[in-house]
Amino acid sequence: MSEVAIGIDIGGTCTCIGVVDKKGNIIAETSIPTQESRDFNVFIENLSTAISDLITPLKNLDLRGIGIGAPNGNYYKGTVEYPPNLPWKGVSSIVDKLKIYFDVPMVLTNDANAAAIGEMIYGGAKGIKNFVVITLGTGLGSGFVVNGSLMYGDDGFAGEAGHMTAIENGRKCGCGKKGCLETYASATGIVNTVKELLSNSKTKSSLRKIPENEISSKLIYEAAKDGDKIALEAFEYTGKILGISLANIVNITSPKMIIIFGGLAKSGNLIIKPTKKAMEANVLPVFRDKVNIKLSELSEENAAVLGASALVWKEF
Amino acid sequence: MSEVAIGIDIGGTCTCIGVVDKKGNIIAETSIPTQESRDFNVFIENLSTAISDLITPLKNLDLRGIGIGAPNGNYYKGTVEYPPNLPWKGVSSIVDKLKIYFDVPMVLTNDANAAAIGEMIYGGAKGIKNFVVITLGTGLGSGFVVNGSLMYGDDGFAGEAGHMTAIENGRKCGCGKKGCLETYASATGIVNTVKELLSNSKTKSSLRKIPENEISSKLIYEAAKDGDKIALEAFEYTGKILGISLANIVNITSPKMIIIFGGLAKSGNLIIKPTKKAMEANVLPVFRDKVNIKLSELSEENAAVLGASALVWKEF
């Protein structure tokens, strides 16, 4: 009998399910569309059917638990609460409902926390007791490991670094506040920075040829690699703002490592270099040159499911 | 036999030593001047003599350990490292040296961390697993309790909220950076704010009668109580800057409570009200109206020694 965990990553478009062994090998995987189940009970039915279909043919496996990563996931309650990009409004009791179908240990947390545990069990943070994972996707997510455990805070929602105020009275954020870090340091943020730079300057740029609503972080990355001045300036600006906020995070939590993950992280040194420079300039001298900023070693395709499954090994 | 702990608070001027029972009663106390022992070995000799003199006459006590709070105290190493306001430069191995004289369990951490444990064991944070203590004195210190334990971070120096960047390119800080929170939100910070307000406006103020180098946070408090516009504006501004940084702290760590302590905290609602207003305006909606900002219930006179002694009950 080989011990396995099921990892479930609930995303805005698609919910991915993987059966994972202790070494991080994905033995089987499947997915269901999240958006099609606008009724939460229908989603739970579809999810449980998909899990059953996935595990029934597998033999000689000992299922040790199910780990779930989801936006706005609440670890204490096993709920997803007011997720802006999921079809169910209010509070959805995922763990309670799924337990009706599968009587195994179950744990849920937000997706960035799951990514942090994934890094701890399978990735670049093995054996590290204090580190931070920053996910740079459509928004900015974060997961904090303190003294070897995830920091959930009083209400289960700790780790919302994306909503630290980066610029007072800055860009309007989806959360209702202004100037949140994720309105600058994310795939969406860098696109908006490029749009601002294009309209506020006459600098030549290959990005001027692209219709405004088609500019993406990927195209900005490609332009920057070709030496485009606007694209390079956008990376410098994004890194500077991210670096100052990371310095604030370092001053408070003193991590050994900050792992950067997600779409924008694929830009490598274009984002890491200005980020590190601004971070080092803004940490207290006692922290200088101590904190390792590095890219995730996990493939983005698998990381969410691996992270969710890793919750099982960490918890039970 | 009554179980007791010794609490030692090493301050810039004076080192206070107290024998404390489990209920937080100070059974005996003494102090030695810190600055007179410019040689660290002389300080340790004086300290151990003072401890011996204090405990020798006490009968029927079971000494369970010694807890030490000190600026720039490193929990992992039992050292004080590069303290700006203490007479010894570099790294001083307090725990190792003091253990030569007293063979009991010993623990050292920075003064704000000791204050946090004091609040947990004897003060307003009993039974609270996630909270923050902010000390508003000459500078701004902070101690974070996460999952019921102090957050020390990778190198033992976590909790430097005073050096978060509050204003980019703002006031010059003693740490070498610019715009650190403590250059605004501290007794020193509010004095500098008043000086700026006085020179940048023609508003009438009783504070104009005081020689500039004699303006203190206490005098500003008294002027504000009398309705002085400059003093009131200074409290509003200080609270706003502190509140925005506290919101960033809440967004990351999700505490149940923030306890404010130290000289400036004595101003009560004058500082708490604008701080809370700015904090609530800058937290993610999910945290709104959840975090209790309150003043410490411990008397400032005893809190440092109580906090240091509480480290013993927490650790051993």
PDB file of C-alpha atoms in Angstrom, chain A residues 200-307:
ATOM      1  CA  ASN A 200       2.473  59.860 -20.211  1.00  0.00           C
ATOM      2  CA  SER A 201       5.531  59.804 -22.486  1.00  0.00           C
ATOM      3  CA  LYS A 202       6.540  59.917 -26.112  1.00  0.00           C
ATOM      4  CA  THR A 203       9.232  57.229 -25.688  1.00  0.00           C
ATOM      5  CA  LYS A 204       9.369  54.864 -28.673  1.00  0.00           C
ATOM      6  CA  SER A 205       8.021  51.413 -27.830  1.00  0.00           C
ATOM      7  CA  SER A 206       7.023  48.291 -29.731  1.00  0.00           C
ATOM      8  CA  LEU A 207       4.098  48.083 -27.289  1.00  0.00           C
ATOM      9  CA  ARG A 208       2.484  51.110 -28.972  1.00  0.00           C
ATOM     10  CA  LYS A 209       1.639  48.860 -31.932  1.00  0.00           C
ATOM     11  CA  ILE A 210      -0.496  46.560 -29.754  1.00  0.00           C
ATOM     12  CA  PRO A 211      -4.150  47.479 -29.130  1.00  0.00           C
ATOM     13  CA  GLU A 212      -4.368  48.650 -25.515  1.00  0.00           C
ATOM     14  CA  ASN A 213      -6.703  45.890 -24.371  1.00  0.00           C
ATOM     15  CA  GLU A 214      -4.362  43.224 -25.763  1.00  0.00           C
ATOM     16  CA  ILE A 215      -1.279  44.296 -23.812  1.00  0.00           C
ATOM     17  CA  SER A 216      -0.359  41.444 -21.449  1.00  0.00           C
ATOM     18  CA  SER A 217       2.431  40.797 -18.962  1.00  0.00           C
ATOM     19  CA  LYS A 218       3.773  38.193 -21.395  1.00  0.00           C
ATOM     20  CA  LEU A 219       4.028  40.728 -24.232  1.00  0.00           C
ATOM     21  CA  ILE A 220       5.655  43.220 -21.851  1.00  0.00           C
ATOM     22  CA  TYR A 221       8.191  40.533 -20.887  1.00  0.00           C
ATOM     23  CA  GLU A 222       8.988  39.841 -24.534  1.00  0.00           C
ATOM     24  CA  ALA A 223       9.352  43.548 -25.308  1.00  0.00           C
ATOM     25  CA  ALA A 224      11.648  43.976 -22.288  1.00  0.00           C
ATOM     26  CA  LYS A 225      13.842  41.093 -23.454  1.00  0.00           C
ATOM     27  CA  ASP A 226      14.193  42.968 -26.764  1.00  0.00           C
ATOM     28  CA  GLY A 227      15.329  46.081 -24.883  1.00  0.00           C
ATOM     29  CA  ASP A 228      12.081  48.053 -25.156  1.00  0.00           C
ATOM     30  CA  LYS A 229      12.498  51.093 -22.896  1.00  0.00           C
ATOM     31  CA  ILE A 230       8.873  51.324 -21.740  1.00  0.00           C
ATOM     32  CA  ALA A 231       8.749  47.626 -20.903  1.00  0.00           C
ATOM     33  CA  LEU A 232      12.060  47.826 -19.018  1.00  0.00           C
ATOM     34  CA  GLU A 233      10.872  50.886 -17.117  1.00  0.00           C
ATOM     35  CA  ALA A 234       7.651  49.055 -16.190  1.00  0.00           C
ATOM     36  CA  PHE A 235       9.666  46.156 -14.717  1.00  0.00           C
ATOM     37  CA  GLU A 236      11.897  48.584 -12.789  1.00  0.00           C
ATOM     38  CA  TYR A 237       8.862  50.390 -11.371  1.00  0.00           C
ATOM     39  CA  THR A 238       7.011  47.177 -10.501  1.00  0.00           C
ATOM     40  CA  GLY A 239      10.101  45.744  -8.805  1.00  0.00           C
ATOM     41  CA  LYS A 240      10.705  48.922  -6.855  1.00  0.00           C
ATOM     42  CA  ILE A 241       7.188  48.952  -5.407  1.00  0.00           C
ATOM     43  CA  LEU A 242       7.267  45.217  -4.685  1.00  0.00           C
ATOM     44  CA  GLY A 243      10.711  45.523  -3.082  1.00  0.00           C
ATOM     45  CA  ILE A 244       9.649  48.273  -0.661  1.00  0.00           C
ATOM     46  CA  SER A 245       6.669  46.200   0.501  1.00  0.00           C
ATOM     47  CA  LEU A 246       8.854  43.100   0.813  1.00  0.00           C
ATOM     48  CA  ALA A 247      11.236  45.135   2.973  1.00  0.00           C
ATOM     49  CA  ASN A 248       8.309  45.967   5.263  1.00  0.00           C
ATOM     50  CA  ILE A 249       7.494  42.255   5.375  1.00  0.00           C
ATOM     51  CA  VAL A 250      11.128  41.402   6.195  1.00  0.00           C
ATOM     52  CA  ASN A 251      11.288  44.048   8.933  1.00  0.00           C
ATOM     53  CA  ILE A 252       8.274  42.454  10.586  1.00  0.00           C
ATOM     54  CA  THR A 253       8.690  38.722   9.980  1.00  0.00           C
ATOM     55  CA  SER A 254      12.422  38.164   9.326  1.00  0.00           C
ATOM     56  CA  PRO A 255      12.091  35.314   6.814  1.00  0.00           C
ATOM     57  CA  LYS A 256      15.084  33.326   5.593  1.00  0.00           C
ATOM     58  CA  MET A 257      13.680  33.205   2.090  1.00  0.00           C
ATOM     59  CA  ILE A 258      11.082  34.806  -0.162  1.00  0.00           C
ATOM     60  CA  ILE A 259       9.899  32.556  -2.988  1.00  0.00           C
ATOM     61  CA  ILE A 260       8.280  34.276  -5.965  1.00  0.00           C
ATOM     62  CA  PHE A 261       5.770  32.311  -7.966  1.00  0.00           C
ATOM     63  CA  GLY A 262       3.137  32.781 -10.684  1.00  0.00           C
ATOM     64  CA  GLY A 263       2.837  34.283 -14.153  1.00  0.00           C
ATOM     65  CA  LEU A 264       4.889  37.432 -13.619  1.00  0.00           C
ATOM     66  CA  ALA A 265       7.638  35.447 -11.874  1.00  0.00           C
ATOM     67  CA  LYS A 266       8.440  33.847 -15.235  1.00  0.00           C
ATOM     68  CA  SER A 267      10.104  37.142 -16.153  1.00  0.00           C
ATOM     69  CA  GLY A 268      13.002  36.039 -13.922  1.00  0.00           C
ATOM     70  CA  ASN A 269      15.677  38.650 -13.306  1.00  0.00           C
ATOM     71  CA  LEU A 270      13.663  41.366 -15.036  1.00  0.00           C
ATOM     72  CA  ILE A 271      11.414  41.395 -11.966  1.00  0.00           C
ATOM     73  CA  ILE A 272      13.751  39.870  -9.330  1.00  0.00           C
ATOM     74  CA  LYS A 273      16.644  42.312  -9.791  1.00  0.00           C
ATOM     75  CA  PRO A 274      14.789  45.607  -9.207  1.00  0.00           C
ATOM     76  CA  THR A 275      12.748  43.937  -6.462  1.00  0.00           C
ATOM     77  CA  LYS A 276      15.855  42.805  -4.602  1.00  0.00           C
ATOM     78  CA  LYS A 277      17.503  46.197  -5.019  1.00  0.00           C
ATOM     79  CA  ALA A 278      14.537  48.066  -3.531  1.00  0.00           C
ATOM     80  CA  MET A 279      14.114  45.476  -0.781  1.00  0.00           C
ATOM     81  CA  GLU A 280      17.743  45.683   0.324  1.00  0.00           C
ATOM     82  CA  ALA A 281      17.596  49.492   0.345  1.00  0.00           C
ATOM     83  CA  ASN A 282      14.572  49.436   2.647  1.00  0.00           C
ATOM     84  CA  VAL A 283      15.293  46.685   5.169  1.00  0.00           C
ATOM     85  CA  LEU A 284      16.755  47.467   8.554  1.00  0.00           C
ATOM     86  CA  PRO A 285      20.556  47.068   8.279  1.00  0.00           C
ATOM     87  CA  VAL A 286      20.441  43.959  10.523  1.00  0.00           C
ATOM     88  CA  PHE A 287      18.504  42.139   7.759  1.00  0.00           C
ATOM     89  CA  ARG A 288      20.646  43.317   4.836  1.00  0.00           C
ATOM     90  CA  ASP A 289      21.950  40.601   2.467  1.00  0.00           C
ATOM     91  CA  LYS A 290      20.349  37.928   4.632  1.00  0.00           C
ATOM     92  CA  VAL A 291      17.081  37.231   2.815  1.00  0.00           C
ATOM     93  CA  ASN A 292      17.202  35.065  -0.266  1.00  0.00           C
ATOM     94  CA  ILE A 293      14.664  36.085  -2.962  1.00  0.00           C
ATOM     95  CA  LYS A 294      14.271  33.222  -5.408  1.00  0.00           C
ATOM     96  CA  LEU A 295      11.925  31.857  -8.003  1.00  0.00           C
ATOM     97  CA  SER A 296       9.813  28.804  -7.240  1.00  0.00           C
ATOM     98  CA  GLU A 297      11.281  25.502  -8.404  1.00  0.00           C
ATOM     99  CA  LEU A 298       7.846  23.931  -8.811  1.00  0.00           C
ATOM    100  CA  SER A 299       6.232  23.970 -12.237  1.00  0.00           C
ATOM    101  CA  GLU A 300       3.258  26.287 -12.262  1.00  0.00           C
ATOM    102  CA  GLU A 301       1.121  23.622 -13.861  1.00  0.00           C
ATOM    103  CA  ASN A 302       1.496  21.244 -10.902  1.00  0.00           C
ATOM    104  CA  ALA A 303       2.288  23.519  -8.004  1.00  0.00           C
ATOM    105  CA  ALA A 304      -1.264  24.303  -6.919  1.00  0.00           C
ATOM    106  CA  VAL A 305      -2.288  20.639  -6.719  1.00  0.00           C
ATOM    107  CA  LEU A 306       1.035  19.660  -5.103  1.00  0.00           C
ATOM    108  CA  GLY A 307       0.639  22.429  -2.561  1.00  0.00           C
TER     109      GLY A 307
END
